Amino acid sequence: MTFRQSIGQRTHLFRDLKDLMAKATPLRSGDQLAGIAATSAEESIAARMALADQPLTLFLTEALVPYEADDVTRLIIDRHDAVAFAPVRHLTVGGFRDFLLSDAATTGVLASLAPGITPEMAAAVCKIMRNQDLIAVARKCSVVTRFRNTIGLPGTMAVRLQPNHPTDDARGIAAAIADGLLHGAGDATIGINPASDNLSTLADLLKLLDEVITRFAIPTQGCLLTHITSSIELIGRGAPVDLVFQSVAGTQAANQGFGITLSILQEGLEAGRSLKRGTVGDNVMYFETGQGSALSAGAHHGVDQQTLEARAYAVARAYEPLLVNTVVGFIGPEYLYDGKQIIRAGLEDHFCGKLMGVPLGCDICYTNHAEADQDDMDTLLTLLGAAGVSYIMGVPGADDVMLNYQSTSFHDQLYIRDVLSLKRAPEFAGWLQAQGITGADGRLSARAADVPLLAALMGLAA
């Protein structure tokens, strides 16, 4: 099916839906690298105009990645909820945008609608929305998940405490954990990216996380961001695994590049739930994604990176995760060139995830060879806070010394909480207050630095 759109005396032709979607995407370096981006601003506007007139039902009959060749496409189509989709079935992409921005699209309505929205629908409407539209709609979406605490309640924002160390040194990790807890971070998870894939080392790190959480009765969850097959093996050996982690992408071939299949994700879900370590819920999965991952693996099928990112959320959605986040600027300037592109991508990802019913957070980040800086991250942090982001990262000094990229710090989360009056997960907030780390208002206590947490943690790591 070809599409055409006239602007003045010029008519623009788009050879198929895949081409139309790519040309309608706001400019980014990854799509240029793939050779699928619009070649002019006029062509991009023409594509958006043509896309706005397409019926939402088109995305149920025209697969951007072939159904027969891709298990992610089959997952999307086979699990589509026609009943949930029915209220908007008659709409075009442009009509869907108008509906989402209307008073009729309440939090409850959007929650009911989420199972009926395919990632391609979410990506399509996203392409014709301004930044303020993405914020306004995402803010109305509520996605609540639970393990040892409750993530995603209205007016809250959680933080993943990220205590990475380049040699997996227990004392260095413990010091970073104490630093984060004393700044009120850690309700999303205390999540370590291990430098090693040695199972003995991984088991020791899991034991450290478990000891910290258990000894201090912290209502949070630990996570080791290792390959899912390692987590499954560790569970089989009796290791104290809370959350099962995996990076996922939007095509079967890209996921194969990560060394996973959908059946392995199901195995990880079942293994994690078999331990029954959650106290208030059983959302045991943690997924990370990022625009450009499929392209970097040569597995993008000519589809634009924003649409493929939304397809990754369909993968995540199928396994009822506690946490999902886009590591928005991590892959580098080849895919998101500068601060403007990173900011737009972060807002797109958050909007698409929340619209699809995924508990989306964001690692607000960049690499040092991108045309971006911490001011850009401050901007994105503020916009995502206004949009109701589920959680962000808390990294000592915003500088991850193991992964070598720039993220958000423990102090950054204090800033956005103060400016937008964002609370923590309620169970974690109560613990902080009981420990004397915060007052009843959620702000850091004057005596937070006197809490003997650091010494106790260093004793555990000795």
PDB file of N, CA and C in Angstrom, residues 146-150 213 217-221 242 275-284 427:
ATOM      1  N   ARG A 146       3.846  -3.924  42.096  1.00  0.00           N
ATOM      2  CA  ARG A 146       4.208  -4.196  43.491  1.00  0.00           C
ATOM      3  C   ARG A 146       5.127  -5.405  43.601  1.00  0.00           C
ATOM      4  N   PHE A 147       6.075  -5.318  44.518  1.00  0.00           N
ATOM      5  CA  PHE A 147       6.872  -6.462  44.969  1.00  0.00           C
ATOM      6  C   PHE A 147       6.999  -6.375  46.494  1.00  0.00           C
ATOM      7  N   ARG A 148       7.947  -5.574  46.997  1.00  0.00           N
ATOM      8  CA  ARG A 148       7.975  -5.301  48.441  1.00  0.00           C
ATOM      9  C   ARG A 148       7.477  -3.900  48.761  1.00  0.00           C
ATOM     10  N   ASN A 149       7.217  -3.135  47.720  1.00  0.00           N
ATOM     11  CA  ASN A 149       6.582  -1.844  47.899  1.00  0.00           C
ATOM     12  C   ASN A 149       5.745  -1.548  46.665  1.00  0.00           C
ATOM     13  N   THR A 150       5.158  -0.383  46.627  1.00  0.00           N
ATOM     14  CA  THR A 150       4.194  -0.043  45.576  1.00  0.00           C
ATOM     15  C   THR A 150       4.761   1.073  44.707  1.00  0.00           C
ATOM     16  N   ILE A 213      19.041  -5.527  52.737  1.00  0.00           N
ATOM     17  CA  ILE A 213      17.588  -5.351  52.772  1.00  0.00           C
ATOM     18  C   ILE A 213      16.988  -6.045  53.990  1.00  0.00           C
ATOM     19  N   ALA A 217      15.567  -4.258  57.290  1.00  0.00           N
ATOM     20  CA  ALA A 217      14.126  -4.372  57.018  1.00  0.00           C
ATOM     21  C   ALA A 217      13.652  -3.283  56.058  1.00  0.00           C
ATOM     22  N   ILE A 218      14.381  -3.116  54.968  1.00  0.00           N
ATOM     23  CA  ILE A 218      14.066  -2.070  53.990  1.00  0.00           C
ATOM     24  C   ILE A 218      12.971  -2.586  53.048  1.00  0.00           C
ATOM     25  N   PRO A 219      11.871  -1.883  52.937  1.00  0.00           N
ATOM     26  CA  PRO A 219      10.805  -2.315  52.030  1.00  0.00           C
ATOM     27  C   PRO A 219      11.141  -1.962  50.576  1.00  0.00           C
ATOM     28  N   THR A 220      12.120  -2.653  50.040  1.00  0.00           N
ATOM     29  CA  THR A 220      12.510  -2.482  48.642  1.00  0.00           C
ATOM     30  C   THR A 220      12.986  -3.831  48.129  1.00  0.00           C
ATOM     31  N   GLN A 221      13.477  -3.860  46.915  1.00  0.00           N
ATOM     32  CA  GLN A 221      13.893  -5.090  46.277  1.00  0.00           C
ATOM     33  C   GLN A 221      15.294  -4.917  45.687  1.00  0.00           C
ATOM     34  N   ASP A 242      15.618 -11.383  43.992  1.00  0.00           N
ATOM     35  CA  ASP A 242      14.339 -10.679  44.073  1.00  0.00           C
ATOM     36  C   ASP A 242      13.784 -10.462  42.671  1.00  0.00           C
ATOM     37  N   LEU A 275      10.101 -18.278  43.903  1.00  0.00           N
ATOM     38  CA  LEU A 275      10.738 -17.998  45.191  1.00  0.00           C
ATOM     39  C   LEU A 275       9.797 -17.307  46.166  1.00  0.00           C
ATOM     40  N   LYS A 276       8.749 -16.676  45.641  1.00  0.00           N
ATOM     41  CA  LYS A 276       7.735 -16.004  46.473  1.00  0.00           C
ATOM     42  C   LYS A 276       8.374 -15.036  47.481  1.00  0.00           C
ATOM     43  N   ARG A 277       9.283 -14.196  46.985  1.00  0.00           N
ATOM     44  CA  ARG A 277       9.988 -13.270  47.866  1.00  0.00           C
ATOM     45  C   ARG A 277       9.277 -11.918  48.004  1.00  0.00           C
ATOM     46  N   GLY A 278       8.298 -11.666  47.162  1.00  0.00           N
ATOM     47  CA  GLY A 278       7.543 -10.430  47.280  1.00  0.00           C
ATOM     48  C   GLY A 278       6.625 -10.465  48.490  1.00  0.00           C
ATOM     49  N   THR A 279       6.405  -9.302  49.076  1.00  0.00           N
ATOM     50  CA  THR A 279       5.532  -9.230  50.255  1.00  0.00           C
ATOM     51  C   THR A 279       4.200  -8.549  49.964  1.00  0.00           C
ATOM     52  N   VAL A 280       4.171  -7.664  48.955  1.00  0.00           N
ATOM     53  CA  VAL A 280       2.915  -6.987  48.624  1.00  0.00           C
ATOM     54  C   VAL A 280       2.486  -7.244  47.179  1.00  0.00           C
ATOM     55  N   GLY A 281       3.297  -8.002  46.411  1.00  0.00           N
ATOM     56  CA  GLY A 281       2.959  -8.298  45.032  1.00  0.00           C
ATOM     57  C   GLY A 281       3.954  -9.254  44.426  1.00  0.00           C
ATOM     58  N   ASP A 282       3.684  -9.697  43.178  1.00  0.00           N
ATOM     59  CA  ASP A 282       4.566 -10.664  42.533  1.00  0.00           C
ATOM     60  C   ASP A 282       5.054 -10.197  41.168  1.00  0.00           C
ATOM     61  N   ASN A 283       5.190  -8.887  40.977  1.00  0.00           N
ATOM     62  CA  ASN A 283       5.815  -8.362  39.755  1.00  0.00           C
ATOM     63  C   ASN A 283       7.325  -8.513  39.915  1.00  0.00           C
ATOM     64  N   VAL A 284       7.904  -9.553  39.306  1.00  0.00           N
ATOM     65  CA  VAL A 284       9.301  -9.908  39.579  1.00  0.00           C
ATOM     66  C   VAL A 284      10.266  -9.526  38.458  1.00  0.00           C
ATOM     67  N   GLU A 427       5.611   2.613  51.294  1.00  0.00           N
ATOM     68  CA  GLU A 427       6.255   1.735  52.266  1.00  0.00           C
ATOM     69  C   GLU A 427       7.693   2.193  52.551  1.00  0.00           C
TER      70      GLU A 427
END
